[in-house]
Amino acid sequence: MISVTETSAGEPLFHLRAGDASYVFSVFHGYLLHLYCGPAVGEDDLEYLLVRVGHDSVVPRPFDTSETWFSLDIAPQEIPAYGTGDYRPSALMIRHGAGGKLTPGSTAVSVRYLSHEILPGKPPIPGDIQPAVRANEDEADTLIVTAEDPASGVRFRLYYTAMRSLPVILRRTAVENASSAPLDLLRIASASLDFVSPVEPAELLHLWGTWGRERHTERTPLCHGTVSVSSRRGASSHHHNPFAALVSSRTDERSGPAVGISLIYSGNFEILADVDPFGSLRLSAGIDPTGFSWRLDPGEVFVSPEAVIAVSGEGLGKMSRALHRLFRDHLCRGKWAERSSPRPVPVNNWEATYFRFDADKLVSIAKEAADCGIDMLVMDDGWFGRRNDDRSSLGDWVVNEEKLPGGLKPLSDRIHGLGLKFGIWFEPEMISPDSDLYRAHPDWALHTEGRPLSVARNQYVIDMTRPDVRDWLFGAISAVLSSARIDYVKWDFNRNLTEAASLSLPEERQGEIFHRFVLGLYDLLGRVTAAFPDILFEGCSSGGGRFDPAMLYYSPQIWTSDDTDAMERLDIQLGTSFCYPPSSISCHVSASPNHQTGRETSFLTRGHVAMAGVFGYELDLTKLTAEEKELARKQAEESRRIWPLVRNGDFYRLILPSDTVNGKTGRCAAWMFVSEDRSEALVTFVSIRASIHPVYFLRLEGLDPDARYEIEETGEILSGSTLMNAGLNLTKNRRDGESVVIRLKKTPVREG
Ligand code: GLA
């Protein structure tokens, strides 16, 4: 619901109600002033929040006013612009070109309200191909504010969507060069909001990592000045994620304020939190401005990626669940993303064989898979060109007939003959220096003429900004996918961009390269997924180096990390769940000792941990013992049984490995799924390191307090309120790496 009233000065005041959250801003002398974002508030004139007692005399004002608080450097804003008196981090910076009214090269800009309209649903932005949330007329309302920079004539359209049943606001900005001179956009945040009465003391929770150690949570106290996380790698990256949450130091999973901000974007991003001397707090998310510029000739429009703002007054758990619902129900597309669609349980051959496989070896694994009730064999890297290690052939998307005689079809037929689906691996955005493709088209690699090109994993990056290159890639991928029955594609991306320039772009557009690369990727992914709608796509980037909402738009699941060690995965998977739904987090049971850490973990625990997301296997099934095979059979069946709970239920983080339990950290982890109707729940507890005298009464969440639940394993019956307040008894000596899964089912209340 979006309401518009008037301020005391007769200017519009917008109140966006999204679920049980409010987002309020108003117009003051044409400036868009942010008033509130948090748990729902009344339909009041919140302009009283703007009052400040005196302020810095050195701070300029755009005009003379009796409102002593009004200076752009102090006023909370919706789209703070550079160069006209707000010295805090700006959401917008423009370099004006020659031929207009303004000094060529000058960068000041101002954003002033002109008009607004409110539409039901969420209309697409014409001409835009970027991934975005979809919502119909019953699910959301959209406010579009049109504004301009009066001096240059540049126009802005600010899009705000309020989801009706989720505490989520979506924001995007479109910049139209309605002036007569070219301009360069130097900075454009997708969302920026100033908290005039911020939670204190405030912290920024964000997800950091590296290869094999993705998305660990960190909470950083905010200070006067700026705290930021970003990627300048050409991908959303292992190192930081385009997600952060503004919290109070007292916020935990169940209580306290949290405002999550997530950017639906796969490229360079920046999320920052800035605290000014008056305690105002600016939170913003957008394309990272380092090296970025975008030329807009008169009449051209630039549309920012979409930002998601998720609000909770009841802790981080509620914020995450809102994001989970938004992404899985309103962002992921295609038949595999649907609520009722099962996902196949795969066995991937990467950790089973690496590059050393042939058709017979794959079929031997597939036979065991069929015997265990596994649904799909995925053939990973190494099936094309002369790719027997990672030193060649990316770009030569032609089957290696020494490994797979007769091409993909005979192998696919043999796999399907066993009753399994068949998937393959691709890394389309890359080119090996040792490849026929590179020898034929050296200019197809992204590079700067006259400068040596850095290699990473022996490969270069393809110039995805070029339509001709993308057309070629579409043809090459389509030819492979049409050559046999293929049910699944793992779309990998194994290095970051360097020396990024394109021979196809003029000098003034080289600053567009990183964003154009991402737009090129979206274009190609859009075409391939549309041409092959029955194929399940899984995103991947050296593990989870591009785990972001934009990739989820094309692939409803993403490979989470190349670290498949179950104990390491606890931090990675639970960290990922702060923003991303478990139904997108791809988790495989791999061999023990684990290939990355050497740690030994039981088959049972590896299964329990992998069932926290999209379940599968990544080991040589021909090497399993009879006992392990029996367990694999049960696990595959169980994972299919619980899939509706994982896909549609609510996820609760109960204990993080970093939590202190019984006076110690790093000892255990626990989480649970609860079905939408609260009739069913699945609790997982993992003992990371054994403790002497352990006492665990695990307080559950999300149950119906008045209902009675049967604990399937023991037959014991307890009420929801007891399980949530007194806790589930898990007190038992458990060894390192031992785990337990507990299933709860609502039982009818007995009469009498
Ligand atoms: C990346 C992926 C792995 C595997 C290899 C193949 O590292 O994350 O899962 O596909 O590439 O080269």
Tab-separated table of N, CA and C in Angstrom, residues 206-300:
chain	number	residue	atom	x	y	z
A	206	HIS	N	27.954	-8.098	7.575
A	206	HIS	CA	28.224	-8.359	6.154
A	206	HIS	C	28.865	-9.730	6.002
A	207	LEU	N	29.019	-10.152	4.759
A	207	LEU	CA	29.505	-11.497	4.469
A	207	LEU	C	30.849	-11.384	3.762
A	208	TRP	N	31.891	-11.874	4.387
A	208	TRP	CA	33.231	-11.794	3.800
A	208	TRP	C	33.710	-13.205	3.493
A	209	GLY	N	34.786	-13.302	2.749
A	209	GLY	CA	35.308	-14.634	2.467
A	209	GLY	C	36.434	-14.620	1.467
A	210	THR	N	36.712	-15.771	0.943
A	210	THR	CA	37.654	-15.942	-0.142
A	210	THR	C	37.326	-17.303	-0.767
A	211	TRP	N	38.112	-17.755	-1.736
A	211	TRP	CA	37.840	-19.055	-2.338
A	211	TRP	C	37.832	-20.137	-1.235
A	212	GLY	N	36.846	-20.983	-1.262
A	212	GLY	CA	36.776	-22.066	-0.275
A	212	GLY	C	36.310	-21.627	1.105
A	213	ARG	N	36.049	-20.353	1.283
A	213	ARG	CA	35.668	-19.862	2.619
A	213	ARG	C	34.656	-18.722	2.468
A	214	GLU	N	33.663	-18.950	1.629
A	214	GLU	CA	32.756	-17.870	1.256
A	214	GLU	C	31.748	-17.523	2.365
A	215	ARG	N	31.319	-16.282	2.335
A	215	ARG	CA	30.171	-15.763	3.102
A	215	ARG	C	30.167	-16.119	4.591
A	216	HIS	N	31.278	-15.759	5.245
A	216	HIS	CA	31.310	-15.821	6.708
A	216	HIS	C	30.757	-14.499	7.240
A	217	THR	N	30.026	-14.560	8.331
A	217	THR	CA	29.426	-13.314	8.831
A	217	THR	C	30.421	-12.542	9.695
A	218	GLU	N	30.326	-11.226	9.592
A	218	GLU	CA	31.117	-10.349	10.451
A	218	GLU	C	30.238	-9.170	10.825
A	219	ARG	N	30.331	-8.738	12.064
A	219	ARG	CA	29.582	-7.546	12.490
A	219	ARG	C	30.579	-6.468	12.848
A	220	THR	N	30.484	-5.339	12.143
A	220	THR	CA	31.453	-4.265	12.306
A	220	THR	C	30.763	-3.068	12.940
A	221	PRO	N	31.228	-2.603	14.096
A	221	PRO	CA	30.616	-1.413	14.690
A	221	PRO	C	30.806	-0.223	13.762
A	222	LEU	N	29.775	0.594	13.615
A	222	LEU	CA	29.912	1.770	12.761
A	222	LEU	C	30.580	2.888	13.548
A	223	CYS	N	31.315	3.713	12.820
A	223	CYS	CA	32.015	4.810	13.484
A	223	CYS	C	31.660	6.088	12.730
A	224	HIS	N	32.047	7.237	13.241
A	224	HIS	CA	31.872	8.461	12.461
A	224	HIS	C	32.769	8.340	11.251
A	225	GLY	N	32.178	8.445	10.073
A	225	GLY	CA	32.918	8.156	8.848
A	225	GLY	C	32.242	6.983	8.158
A	226	THR	N	32.951	6.351	7.257
A	226	THR	CA	32.319	5.370	6.383
A	226	THR	C	32.889	3.979	6.571
A	227	VAL	N	32.006	2.997	6.627
A	227	VAL	CA	32.387	1.581	6.594
A	227	VAL	C	31.795	1.036	5.301
A	228	SER	N	32.599	0.343	4.501
A	228	SER	CA	32.031	-0.161	3.252
A	228	SER	C	32.558	-1.544	2.900
A	229	VAL	N	31.761	-2.264	2.125
A	229	VAL	CA	32.208	-3.523	1.525
A	229	VAL	C	31.958	-3.391	0.024
A	230	SER	N	32.807	-4.037	-0.763
A	230	SER	CA	32.673	-3.836	-2.204
A	230	SER	C	33.357	-4.944	-2.974
A	231	SER	N	33.094	-4.987	-4.256
A	231	SER	CA	33.870	-5.814	-5.174
A	231	SER	C	34.262	-4.949	-6.357
A	232	ARG	N	35.526	-5.092	-6.771
A	232	ARG	CA	35.994	-4.423	-7.995
A	232	ARG	C	36.590	-5.473	-8.929
A	233	ARG	N	36.101	-6.720	-8.792
A	233	ARG	CA	36.690	-7.861	-9.487
A	233	ARG	C	35.982	-8.222	-10.782
A	234	GLY	N	34.874	-7.523	-11.065
A	234	GLY	CA	34.113	-7.879	-12.257
A	234	GLY	C	33.078	-8.940	-11.968
A	235	ALA	N	33.038	-9.420	-10.738
A	235	ALA	CA	32.022	-10.377	-10.287
A	235	ALA	C	31.654	-9.993	-8.866
A	236	SER	N	30.496	-10.456	-8.418
A	236	SER	CA	30.107	-10.075	-7.055
A	236	SER	C	31.118	-10.594	-6.036
A	237	SER	N	31.795	-11.692	-6.347
A	237	SER	CA	33.021	-12.146	-5.659
A	237	SER	C	32.835	-13.046	-4.440
A	238	HIS	N	33.934	-13.801	-4.185
A	238	HIS	CA	34.020	-14.611	-2.961
A	238	HIS	C	34.227	-13.695	-1.755
A	239	HIS	N	34.836	-12.531	-2.014
A	239	HIS	CA	35.450	-11.757	-0.930
A	239	HIS	C	34.448	-10.941	-0.129
A	240	HIS	N	33.489	-10.366	-0.857
A	240	HIS	CA	32.368	-9.700	-0.200
A	240	HIS	C	31.132	-10.065	-0.989
A	241	ASN	N	29.993	-9.908	-0.375
A	241	ASN	CA	28.747	-10.244	-1.057
A	241	ASN	C	27.891	-8.993	-1.144
A	242	PRO	N	27.109	-8.851	-2.233
A	242	PRO	CA	26.273	-7.645	-2.335
A	242	PRO	C	25.075	-7.687	-1.382
A	243	PHE	N	25.381	-7.897	-0.125
A	243	PHE	CA	24.355	-7.923	0.927
A	243	PHE	C	24.988	-7.408	2.209
A	244	ALA	N	24.244	-6.643	2.978
A	244	ALA	CA	24.672	-6.261	4.328
A	244	ALA	C	23.414	-5.947	5.118
A	245	ALA	N	23.539	-5.960	6.427
A	245	ALA	CA	22.385	-5.603	7.265
A	245	ALA	C	22.834	-4.601	8.308
A	246	LEU	N	22.020	-3.578	8.446
A	246	LEU	CA	22.239	-2.590	9.487
A	246	LEU	C	21.517	-3.093	10.729
A	247	VAL	N	22.252	-3.259	11.815
A	247	VAL	CA	21.641	-3.810	13.032
A	247	VAL	C	22.086	-2.984	14.229
A	248	SER	N	21.423	-3.207	15.336
A	248	SER	CA	21.882	-2.620	16.588
A	248	SER	C	22.776	-3.664	17.250
A	249	SER	N	23.632	-3.237	18.158
A	249	SER	CA	24.537	-4.217	18.789
A	249	SER	C	23.742	-5.246	19.594
A	250	ARG	N	22.488	-4.932	19.925
A	250	ARG	CA	21.696	-5.904	20.693
A	250	ARG	C	20.878	-6.823	19.784
A	251	THR	N	20.913	-6.596	18.480
A	251	THR	CA	20.118	-7.423	17.572
A	251	THR	C	20.683	-8.834	17.517
A	252	ASP	N	19.801	-9.809	17.640
A	252	ASP	CA	20.220	-11.197	17.446
A	252	ASP	C	19.236	-11.860	16.482
A	253	GLU	N	19.202	-13.169	16.452
A	253	GLU	CA	18.323	-13.854	15.499
A	253	GLU	C	16.850	-13.556	15.749
A	254	ARG	N	16.489	-13.400	17.035
A	254	ARG	CA	15.065	-13.311	17.372
A	254	ARG	C	14.589	-11.916	17.728
A	255	SER	N	15.498	-11.011	18.046
A	255	SER	CA	15.023	-9.696	18.486
A	255	SER	C	15.953	-8.591	18.016
A	256	GLY	N	15.405	-7.379	18.081
A	256	GLY	CA	16.189	-6.200	17.709
A	256	GLY	C	15.986	-5.827	16.255
A	257	PRO	N	16.318	-4.553	15.937
A	257	PRO	CA	16.103	-4.073	14.568
A	257	PRO	C	17.147	-4.586	13.581
A	258	ALA	N	16.712	-4.786	12.354
A	258	ALA	CA	17.625	-5.179	11.268
A	258	ALA	C	17.057	-4.646	9.959
A	259	VAL	N	17.884	-3.970	9.196
A	259	VAL	CA	17.496	-3.555	7.840
A	259	VAL	C	18.525	-4.170	6.893
A	260	GLY	N	18.076	-5.141	6.114
A	260	GLY	CA	18.982	-5.795	5.165
A	260	GLY	C	18.944	-5.061	3.839
A	261	ILE	N	20.097	-4.954	3.187
A	261	ILE	CA	20.124	-4.357	1.849
A	261	ILE	C	20.879	-5.309	0.925
A	262	SER	N	20.261	-5.594	-0.197
A	262	SER	CA	20.844	-6.571	-1.117
A	262	SER	C	20.732	-5.997	-2.518
A	263	LEU	N	21.762	-6.218	-3.308
A	263	LEU	CA	21.767	-5.673	-4.665
A	263	LEU	C	21.625	-6.825	-5.653
A	264	ILE	N	20.638	-6.703	-6.556
A	264	ILE	CA	20.428	-7.761	-7.548
A	264	ILE	C	21.408	-7.502	-8.681
A	265	TYR	N	22.642	-7.922	-8.456
A	265	TYR	CA	23.712	-7.550	-9.385
A	265	TYR	C	24.874	-8.526	-9.255
A	266	SER	N	25.517	-8.829	-10.391
A	266	SER	CA	26.604	-9.813	-10.392
A	266	SER	C	27.975	-9.178	-10.590
A	267	GLY	N	28.042	-7.847	-10.637
A	267	GLY	CA	29.327	-7.210	-10.935
A	267	GLY	C	29.859	-6.392	-9.775
A	268	ASN	N	30.664	-5.377	-10.108
A	268	ASN	CA	31.292	-4.538	-9.083
A	268	ASN	C	30.223	-3.792	-8.290
A	269	PHE	N	30.279	-3.898	-6.988
A	269	PHE	CA	29.258	-3.230	-6.169
A	269	PHE	C	29.917	-2.568	-4.971
A	270	GLU	N	29.170	-1.657	-4.372
A	270	GLU	CA	29.606	-1.062	-3.106
A	270	GLU	C	28.389	-0.917	-2.197
A	271	ILE	N	28.547	-1.386	-0.972
A	271	ILE	CA	27.528	-1.124	0.059
A	271	ILE	C	28.238	-0.350	1.154
A	272	LEU	N	27.688	0.789	1.535
A	272	LEU	CA	28.377	1.565	2.570
A	272	LEU	C	27.415	2.060	3.640
A	273	ALA	N	27.992	2.280	4.804
A	273	ALA	CA	27.248	2.880	5.920
A	273	ALA	C	28.089	4.031	6.436
A	274	ASP	N	27.502	5.214	6.461
A	274	ASP	CA	28.246	6.417	6.837
A	274	ASP	C	27.513	7.103	7.992
A	275	VAL	N	28.272	7.454	9.011
A	275	VAL	CA	27.662	8.139	10.159
A	275	VAL	C	28.179	9.579	10.188
A	276	ASP	N	27.250	10.547	10.228
A	276	ASP	CA	27.676	11.952	10.235
A	276	ASP	C	27.759	12.459	11.679
A	277	PRO	N	28.254	13.700	11.878
A	277	PRO	CA	28.468	14.159	13.254
A	277	PRO	C	27.178	14.310	14.054
A	278	PHE	N	26.045	14.349	13.354
A	278	PHE	CA	24.768	14.500	14.064
A	278	PHE	C	24.116	13.148	14.314
A	279	GLY	N	24.833	12.085	13.990
A	279	GLY	CA	24.316	10.738	14.265
A	279	GLY	C	23.442	10.197	13.160
A	280	SER	N	23.257	10.964	12.077
A	280	SER	CA	22.488	10.426	10.947
A	280	SER	C	23.314	9.339	10.279
A	281	LEU	N	22.622	8.326	9.803
A	281	LEU	CA	23.320	7.174	9.257
A	281	LEU	C	22.870	6.941	7.825
A	282	ARG	N	23.792	6.968	6.905
A	282	ARG	CA	23.460	6.751	5.486
A	282	ARG	C	23.830	5.318	5.107
A	283	LEU	N	22.860	4.623	4.517
A	283	LEU	CA	23.107	3.264	4.025
A	283	LEU	C	22.889	3.314	2.527
A	284	SER	N	23.853	2.849	1.762
A	284	SER	CA	23.628	2.876	0.320
A	284	SER	C	24.218	1.654	-0.364
A	285	ALA	N	23.627	1.305	-1.505
A	285	ALA	CA	24.090	0.142	-2.272
A	285	ALA	C	23.988	0.468	-3.750
A	286	GLY	N	25.022	0.109	-4.482
A	286	GLY	CA	24.989	0.353	-5.925
A	286	GLY	C	26.237	-0.158	-6.606
A	287	ILE	N	26.356	0.179	-7.872
A	287	ILE	CA	27.551	-0.187	-8.641
A	287	ILE	C	28.756	0.506	-8.016
A	288	ASP	N	29.870	-0.214	-7.864
A	288	ASP	CA	31.065	0.407	-7.295
A	288	ASP	C	31.563	1.499	-8.255
A	289	PRO	N	31.799	2.713	-7.726
A	289	PRO	CA	32.171	3.811	-8.631
A	289	PRO	C	33.618	3.763	-9.123
A	290	THR	N	34.466	2.918	-8.527
A	290	THR	CA	35.877	2.916	-8.930
A	290	THR	C	36.002	2.569	-10.413
A	291	GLY	N	36.539	3.483	-11.183
A	291	GLY	CA	36.761	3.230	-12.613
A	291	GLY	C	35.491	3.254	-13.453
A	292	PHE	N	34.346	3.487	-12.792
A	292	PHE	CA	33.075	3.433	-13.523
A	292	PHE	C	32.755	4.781	-14.154
A	293	SER	N	32.357	4.768	-15.383
A	293	SER	CA	31.689	5.928	-15.976
A	293	SER	C	30.777	5.391	-17.069
A	294	TRP	N	29.700	6.082	-17.316
A	294	TRP	CA	28.749	5.638	-18.342
A	294	TRP	C	28.320	6.850	-19.151
A	295	ARG	N	28.668	6.840	-20.425
A	295	ARG	CA	28.339	7.953	-21.306
A	295	ARG	C	26.851	7.907	-21.663
A	296	LEU	N	26.182	9.030	-21.442
A	296	LEU	CA	24.794	9.152	-21.901
A	296	LEU	C	24.728	10.291	-22.906
A	297	ASP	N	24.492	9.956	-24.142
A	297	ASP	CA	24.274	10.997	-25.140
A	297	ASP	C	22.853	11.527	-24.957
A	298	PRO	N	22.560	12.717	-25.473
A	298	PRO	CA	21.201	13.253	-25.289
A	298	PRO	C	20.151	12.220	-25.693
A	299	GLY	N	19.164	12.028	-24.838
A	299	GLY	CA	18.077	11.081	-25.111
A	299	GLY	C	18.318	9.694	-24.540
A	300	GLU	N	19.565	9.369	-24.161
A	300	GLU	CA	19.843	8.014	-23.650
A	300	GLU	C	19.486	7.890	-22.164
